[in-house]
mmCIF file of C-alpha atoms in Angstrom:
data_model
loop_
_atom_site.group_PDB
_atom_site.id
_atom_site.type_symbol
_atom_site.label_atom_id
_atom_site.label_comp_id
_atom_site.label_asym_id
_atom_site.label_seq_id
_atom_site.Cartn_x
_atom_site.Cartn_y
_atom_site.Cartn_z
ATOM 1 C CA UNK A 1 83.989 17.206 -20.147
ATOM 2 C CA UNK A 2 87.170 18.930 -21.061
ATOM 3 C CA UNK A 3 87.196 22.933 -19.981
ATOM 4 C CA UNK A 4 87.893 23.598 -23.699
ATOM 5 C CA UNK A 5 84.894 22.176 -24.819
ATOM 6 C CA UNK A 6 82.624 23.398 -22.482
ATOM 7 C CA UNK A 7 80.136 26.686 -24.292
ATOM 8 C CA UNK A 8 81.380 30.144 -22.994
ATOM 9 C CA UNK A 9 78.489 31.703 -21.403
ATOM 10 C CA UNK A 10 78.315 34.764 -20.344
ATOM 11 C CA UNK A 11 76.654 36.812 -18.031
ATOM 12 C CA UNK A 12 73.613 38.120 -18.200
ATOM 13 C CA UNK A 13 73.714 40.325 -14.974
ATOM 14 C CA UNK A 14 74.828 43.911 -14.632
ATOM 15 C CA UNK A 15 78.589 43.723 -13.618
ATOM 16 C CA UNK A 16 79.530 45.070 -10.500
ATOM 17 C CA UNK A 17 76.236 45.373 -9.480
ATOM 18 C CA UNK A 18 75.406 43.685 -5.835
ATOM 19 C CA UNK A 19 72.540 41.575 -6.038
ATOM 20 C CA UNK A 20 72.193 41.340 -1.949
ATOM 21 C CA UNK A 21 71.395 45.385 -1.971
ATOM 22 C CA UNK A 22 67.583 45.590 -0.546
ATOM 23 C CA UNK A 23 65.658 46.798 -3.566
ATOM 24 C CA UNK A 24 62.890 45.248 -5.837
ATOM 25 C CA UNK A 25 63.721 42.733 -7.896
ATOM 26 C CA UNK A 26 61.494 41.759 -11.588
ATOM 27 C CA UNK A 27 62.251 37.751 -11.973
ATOM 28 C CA UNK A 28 60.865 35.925 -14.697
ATOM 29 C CA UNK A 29 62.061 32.000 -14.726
ATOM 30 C CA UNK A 30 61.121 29.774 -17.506
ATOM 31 C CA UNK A 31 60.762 25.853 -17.491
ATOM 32 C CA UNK A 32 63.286 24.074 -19.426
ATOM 33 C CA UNK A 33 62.218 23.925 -23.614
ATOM 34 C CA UNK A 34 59.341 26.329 -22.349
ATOM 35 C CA UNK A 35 57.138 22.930 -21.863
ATOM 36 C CA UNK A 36 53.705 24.224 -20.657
ATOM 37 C CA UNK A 37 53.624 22.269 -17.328
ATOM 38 C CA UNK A 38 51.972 24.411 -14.850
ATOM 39 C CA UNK A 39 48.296 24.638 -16.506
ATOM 40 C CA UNK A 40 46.526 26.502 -19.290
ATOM 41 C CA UNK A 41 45.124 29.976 -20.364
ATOM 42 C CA UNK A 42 41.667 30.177 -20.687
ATOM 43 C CA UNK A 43 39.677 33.226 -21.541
ATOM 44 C CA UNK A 44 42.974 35.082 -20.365
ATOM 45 C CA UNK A 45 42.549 33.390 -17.129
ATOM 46 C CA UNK A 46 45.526 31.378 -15.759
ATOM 47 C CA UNK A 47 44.040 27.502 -14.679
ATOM 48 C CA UNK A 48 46.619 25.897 -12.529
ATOM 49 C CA UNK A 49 46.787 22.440 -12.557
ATOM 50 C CA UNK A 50 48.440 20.664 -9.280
ATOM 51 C CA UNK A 51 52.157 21.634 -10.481
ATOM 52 C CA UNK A 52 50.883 25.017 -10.852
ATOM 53 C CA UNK A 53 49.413 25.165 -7.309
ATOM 54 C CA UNK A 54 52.574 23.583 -5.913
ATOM 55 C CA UNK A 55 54.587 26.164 -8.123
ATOM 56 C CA UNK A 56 52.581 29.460 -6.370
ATOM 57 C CA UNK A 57 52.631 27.944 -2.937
ATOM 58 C CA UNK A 58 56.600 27.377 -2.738
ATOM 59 C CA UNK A 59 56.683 31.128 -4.165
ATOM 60 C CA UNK A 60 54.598 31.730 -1.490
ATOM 61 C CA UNK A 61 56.481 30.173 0.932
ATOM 62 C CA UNK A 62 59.709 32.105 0.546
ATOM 63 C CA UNK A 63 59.341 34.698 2.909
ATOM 64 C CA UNK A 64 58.410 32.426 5.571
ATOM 65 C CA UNK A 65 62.110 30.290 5.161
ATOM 66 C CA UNK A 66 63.978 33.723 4.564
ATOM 67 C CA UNK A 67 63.968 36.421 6.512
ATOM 68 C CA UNK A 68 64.027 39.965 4.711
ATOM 69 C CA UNK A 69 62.726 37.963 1.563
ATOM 70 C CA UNK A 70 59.308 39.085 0.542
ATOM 71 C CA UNK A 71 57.326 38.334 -2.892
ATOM 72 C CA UNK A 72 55.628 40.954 -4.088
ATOM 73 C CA UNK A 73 53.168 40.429 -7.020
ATOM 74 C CA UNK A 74 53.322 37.345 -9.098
ATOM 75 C CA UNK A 75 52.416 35.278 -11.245
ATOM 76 C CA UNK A 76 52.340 31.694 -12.531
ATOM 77 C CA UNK A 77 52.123 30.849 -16.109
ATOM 78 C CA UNK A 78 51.998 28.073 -18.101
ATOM 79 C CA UNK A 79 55.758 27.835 -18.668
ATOM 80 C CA UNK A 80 57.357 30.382 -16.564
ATOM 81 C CA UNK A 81 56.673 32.655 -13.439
ATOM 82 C CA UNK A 82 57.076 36.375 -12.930
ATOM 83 C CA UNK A 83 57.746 37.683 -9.877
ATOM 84 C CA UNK A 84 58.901 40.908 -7.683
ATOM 85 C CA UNK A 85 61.254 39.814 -4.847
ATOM 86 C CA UNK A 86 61.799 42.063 -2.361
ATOM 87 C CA UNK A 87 65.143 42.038 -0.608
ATOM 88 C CA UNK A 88 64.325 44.234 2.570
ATOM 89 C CA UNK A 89 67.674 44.307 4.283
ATOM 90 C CA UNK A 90 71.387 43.140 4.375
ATOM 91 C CA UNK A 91 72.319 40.279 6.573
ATOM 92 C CA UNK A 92 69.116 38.023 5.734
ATOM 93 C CA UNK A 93 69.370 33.945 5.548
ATOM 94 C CA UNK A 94 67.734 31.099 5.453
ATOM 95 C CA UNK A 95 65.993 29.633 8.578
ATOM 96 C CA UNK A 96 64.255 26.143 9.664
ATOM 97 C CA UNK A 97 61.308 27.920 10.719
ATOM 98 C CA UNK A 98 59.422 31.327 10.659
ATOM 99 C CA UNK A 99 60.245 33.874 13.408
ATOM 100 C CA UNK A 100 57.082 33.348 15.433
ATOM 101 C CA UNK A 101 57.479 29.657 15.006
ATOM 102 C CA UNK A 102 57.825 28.719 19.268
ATOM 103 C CA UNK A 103 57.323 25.645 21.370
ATOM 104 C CA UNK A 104 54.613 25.364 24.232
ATOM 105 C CA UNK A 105 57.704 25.972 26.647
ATOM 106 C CA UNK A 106 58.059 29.360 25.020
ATOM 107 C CA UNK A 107 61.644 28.540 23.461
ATOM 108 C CA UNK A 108 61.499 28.996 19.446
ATOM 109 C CA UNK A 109 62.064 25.827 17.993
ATOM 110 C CA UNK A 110 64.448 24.702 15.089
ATOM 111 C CA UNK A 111 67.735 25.919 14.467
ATOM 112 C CA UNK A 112 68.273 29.070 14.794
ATOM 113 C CA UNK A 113 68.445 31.629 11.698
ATOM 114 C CA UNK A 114 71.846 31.680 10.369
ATOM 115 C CA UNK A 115 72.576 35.387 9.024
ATOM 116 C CA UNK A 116 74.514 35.758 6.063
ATOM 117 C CA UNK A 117 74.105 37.943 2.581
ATOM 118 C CA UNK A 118 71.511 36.417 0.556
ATOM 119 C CA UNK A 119 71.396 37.350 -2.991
ATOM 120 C CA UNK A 120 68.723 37.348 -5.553
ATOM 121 C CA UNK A 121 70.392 34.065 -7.201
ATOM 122 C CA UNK A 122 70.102 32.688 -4.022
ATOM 123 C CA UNK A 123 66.471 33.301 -3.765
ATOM 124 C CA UNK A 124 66.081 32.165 -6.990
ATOM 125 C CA UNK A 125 68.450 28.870 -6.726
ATOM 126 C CA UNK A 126 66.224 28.014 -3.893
ATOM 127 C CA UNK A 127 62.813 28.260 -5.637
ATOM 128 C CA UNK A 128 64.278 26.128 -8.460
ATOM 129 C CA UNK A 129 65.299 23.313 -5.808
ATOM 130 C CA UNK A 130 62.395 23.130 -4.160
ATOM 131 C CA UNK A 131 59.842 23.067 -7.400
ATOM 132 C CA UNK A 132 61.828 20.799 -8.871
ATOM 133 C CA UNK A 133 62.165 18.182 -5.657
ATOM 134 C CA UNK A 134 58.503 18.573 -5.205
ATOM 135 C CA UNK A 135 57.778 18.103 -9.244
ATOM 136 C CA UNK A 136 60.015 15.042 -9.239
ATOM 137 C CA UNK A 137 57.817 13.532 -6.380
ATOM 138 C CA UNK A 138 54.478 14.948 -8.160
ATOM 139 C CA UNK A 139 55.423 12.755 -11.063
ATOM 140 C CA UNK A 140 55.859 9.634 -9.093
ATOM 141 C CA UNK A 141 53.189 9.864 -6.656
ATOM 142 C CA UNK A 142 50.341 11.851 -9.230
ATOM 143 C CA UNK A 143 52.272 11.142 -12.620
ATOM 144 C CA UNK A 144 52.805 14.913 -13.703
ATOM 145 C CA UNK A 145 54.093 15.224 -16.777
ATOM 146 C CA UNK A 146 57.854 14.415 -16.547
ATOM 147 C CA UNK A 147 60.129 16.790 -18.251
ATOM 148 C CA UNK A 148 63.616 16.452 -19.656
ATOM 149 C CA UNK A 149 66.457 16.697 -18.061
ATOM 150 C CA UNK A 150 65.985 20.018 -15.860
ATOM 151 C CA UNK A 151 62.450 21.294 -14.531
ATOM 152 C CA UNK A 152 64.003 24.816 -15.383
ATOM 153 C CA UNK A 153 66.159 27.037 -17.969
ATOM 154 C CA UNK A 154 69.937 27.018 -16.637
ATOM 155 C CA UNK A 155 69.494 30.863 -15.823
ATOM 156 C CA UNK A 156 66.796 33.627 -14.818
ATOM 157 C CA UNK A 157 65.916 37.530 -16.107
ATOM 158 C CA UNK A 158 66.075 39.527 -14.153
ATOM 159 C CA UNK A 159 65.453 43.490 -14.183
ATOM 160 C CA UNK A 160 66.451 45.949 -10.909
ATOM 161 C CA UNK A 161 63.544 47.725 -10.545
ATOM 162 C CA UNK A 162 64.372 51.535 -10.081
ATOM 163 C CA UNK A 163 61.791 53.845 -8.700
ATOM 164 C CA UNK A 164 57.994 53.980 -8.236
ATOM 165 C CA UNK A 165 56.732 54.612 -11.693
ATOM 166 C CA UNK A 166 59.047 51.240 -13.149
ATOM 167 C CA UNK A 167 57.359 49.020 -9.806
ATOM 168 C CA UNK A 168 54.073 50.087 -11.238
ATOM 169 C CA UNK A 169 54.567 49.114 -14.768
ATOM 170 C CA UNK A 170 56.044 45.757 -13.664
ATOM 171 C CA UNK A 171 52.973 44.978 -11.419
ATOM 172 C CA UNK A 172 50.613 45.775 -13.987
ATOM 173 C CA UNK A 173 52.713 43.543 -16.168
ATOM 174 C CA UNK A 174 52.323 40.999 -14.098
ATOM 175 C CA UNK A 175 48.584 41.046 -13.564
ATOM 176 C CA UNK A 176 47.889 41.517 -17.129
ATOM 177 C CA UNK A 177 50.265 38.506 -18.585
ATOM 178 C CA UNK A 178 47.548 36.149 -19.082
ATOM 179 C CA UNK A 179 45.486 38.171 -20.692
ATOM 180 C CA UNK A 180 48.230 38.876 -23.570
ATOM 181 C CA UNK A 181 49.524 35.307 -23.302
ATOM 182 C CA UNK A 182 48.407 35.157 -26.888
ATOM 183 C CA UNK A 183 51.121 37.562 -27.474
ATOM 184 C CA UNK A 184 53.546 36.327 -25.053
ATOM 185 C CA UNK A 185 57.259 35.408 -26.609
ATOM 186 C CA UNK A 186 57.338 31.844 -23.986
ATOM 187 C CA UNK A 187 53.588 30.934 -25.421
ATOM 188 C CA UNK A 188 54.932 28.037 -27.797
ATOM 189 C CA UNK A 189 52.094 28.913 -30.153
ATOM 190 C CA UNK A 190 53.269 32.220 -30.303
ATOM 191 C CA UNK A 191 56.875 31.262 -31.078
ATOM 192 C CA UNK A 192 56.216 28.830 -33.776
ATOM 193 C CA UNK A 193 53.866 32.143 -35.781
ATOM 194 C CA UNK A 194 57.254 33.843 -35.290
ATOM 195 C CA UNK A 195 59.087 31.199 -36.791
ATOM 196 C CA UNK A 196 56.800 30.905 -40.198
#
């Protein structure tokens, strides 16, 4: 496709801002056409189905493949996930295997971590790969529900969180989003009331 053609999008991150700085990070990331893929609400109570499991165990999984990366609260929704990363410190990376990972001759095994900035894109680049590799194979091997094009929207929100008051308010976000999912502007339901 010709340059000219292609849609101007722009940014929706804070410019100039460094996205590697260690800090708390509010993530929400929403499957492509918000397609509820990942299970239902019921009496405000998330259900995951077996995407939904495999969605909260590679979220879970993070920390262990990147050092300095921890998740903080999250959760899994029927079309989207909310999160808190935590970047702990500069010069994090990916790595084959966790820290305390060693062989019974005492030598860690796998290659060794390679240290290099890691932003929150990159954080969040990798979560999209691997859901979306292990989706794919979920709907060959268990037939998920296939989706269109791309498991997930093109980009991410994502809000710097700034002191202990605004990590509070985003936790309690978090753990209260299915119980306002009723409410919630990704519930398709919700956005076709809006629509009328």
């Amino acid at each position: 496709m010709n340059k000219v053609n292609e849609p101007n999008r722009k940014s929706i991150r804070l410019k100039g801002y460094d996205y590697s700085t260690p800090g708390y990070y509010f993530v929400t990331v929403c499957t492509n056409d918000r397609r509820c893929l990942f299970g239902e609400i019921i009496d405000d109570v998330m259900i995951l189905n077996d995407a939904g499991r495999m969605v909260k165990s590679v979220l879970c999984e993070i920390p262990i493949f990147y050092a300095g990366i921890d998740i903080d609260k999250f959760v899994v929704m029927p079309n989207h996930i909310h999160c808190i990363i935590i970047i702990n410190s500069v010069g994090v990376g990916p790595r084959a295997y966790p820290e305390h990972h060693v062989a019974t001759d005492g030598q860690p095994q796998g290659v060794a971590p390679t240290y290099s900035n890691l932003s929150l894109s990159d954080v969040v680049h990798r979560f999209k790969s691997l859901t979306t590799n292990k989706y794919i194979k979920g709907v060959k091997q268990n037939r998920w529900e296939s989706f269109n094009g791309q498991l997930w929207q093109r980009n991410y929100y994502e809000h710097v969180i700034r002191n202990e008051i605004d990590l509070s308010e985003t936790r309690e976000y978090i753990l209260n989003n299915p119980k306002k999912w009723h409410l919630d502007k990704y519930n398709p339901q919700t956005m076709e009331t809006q629509r009328i």
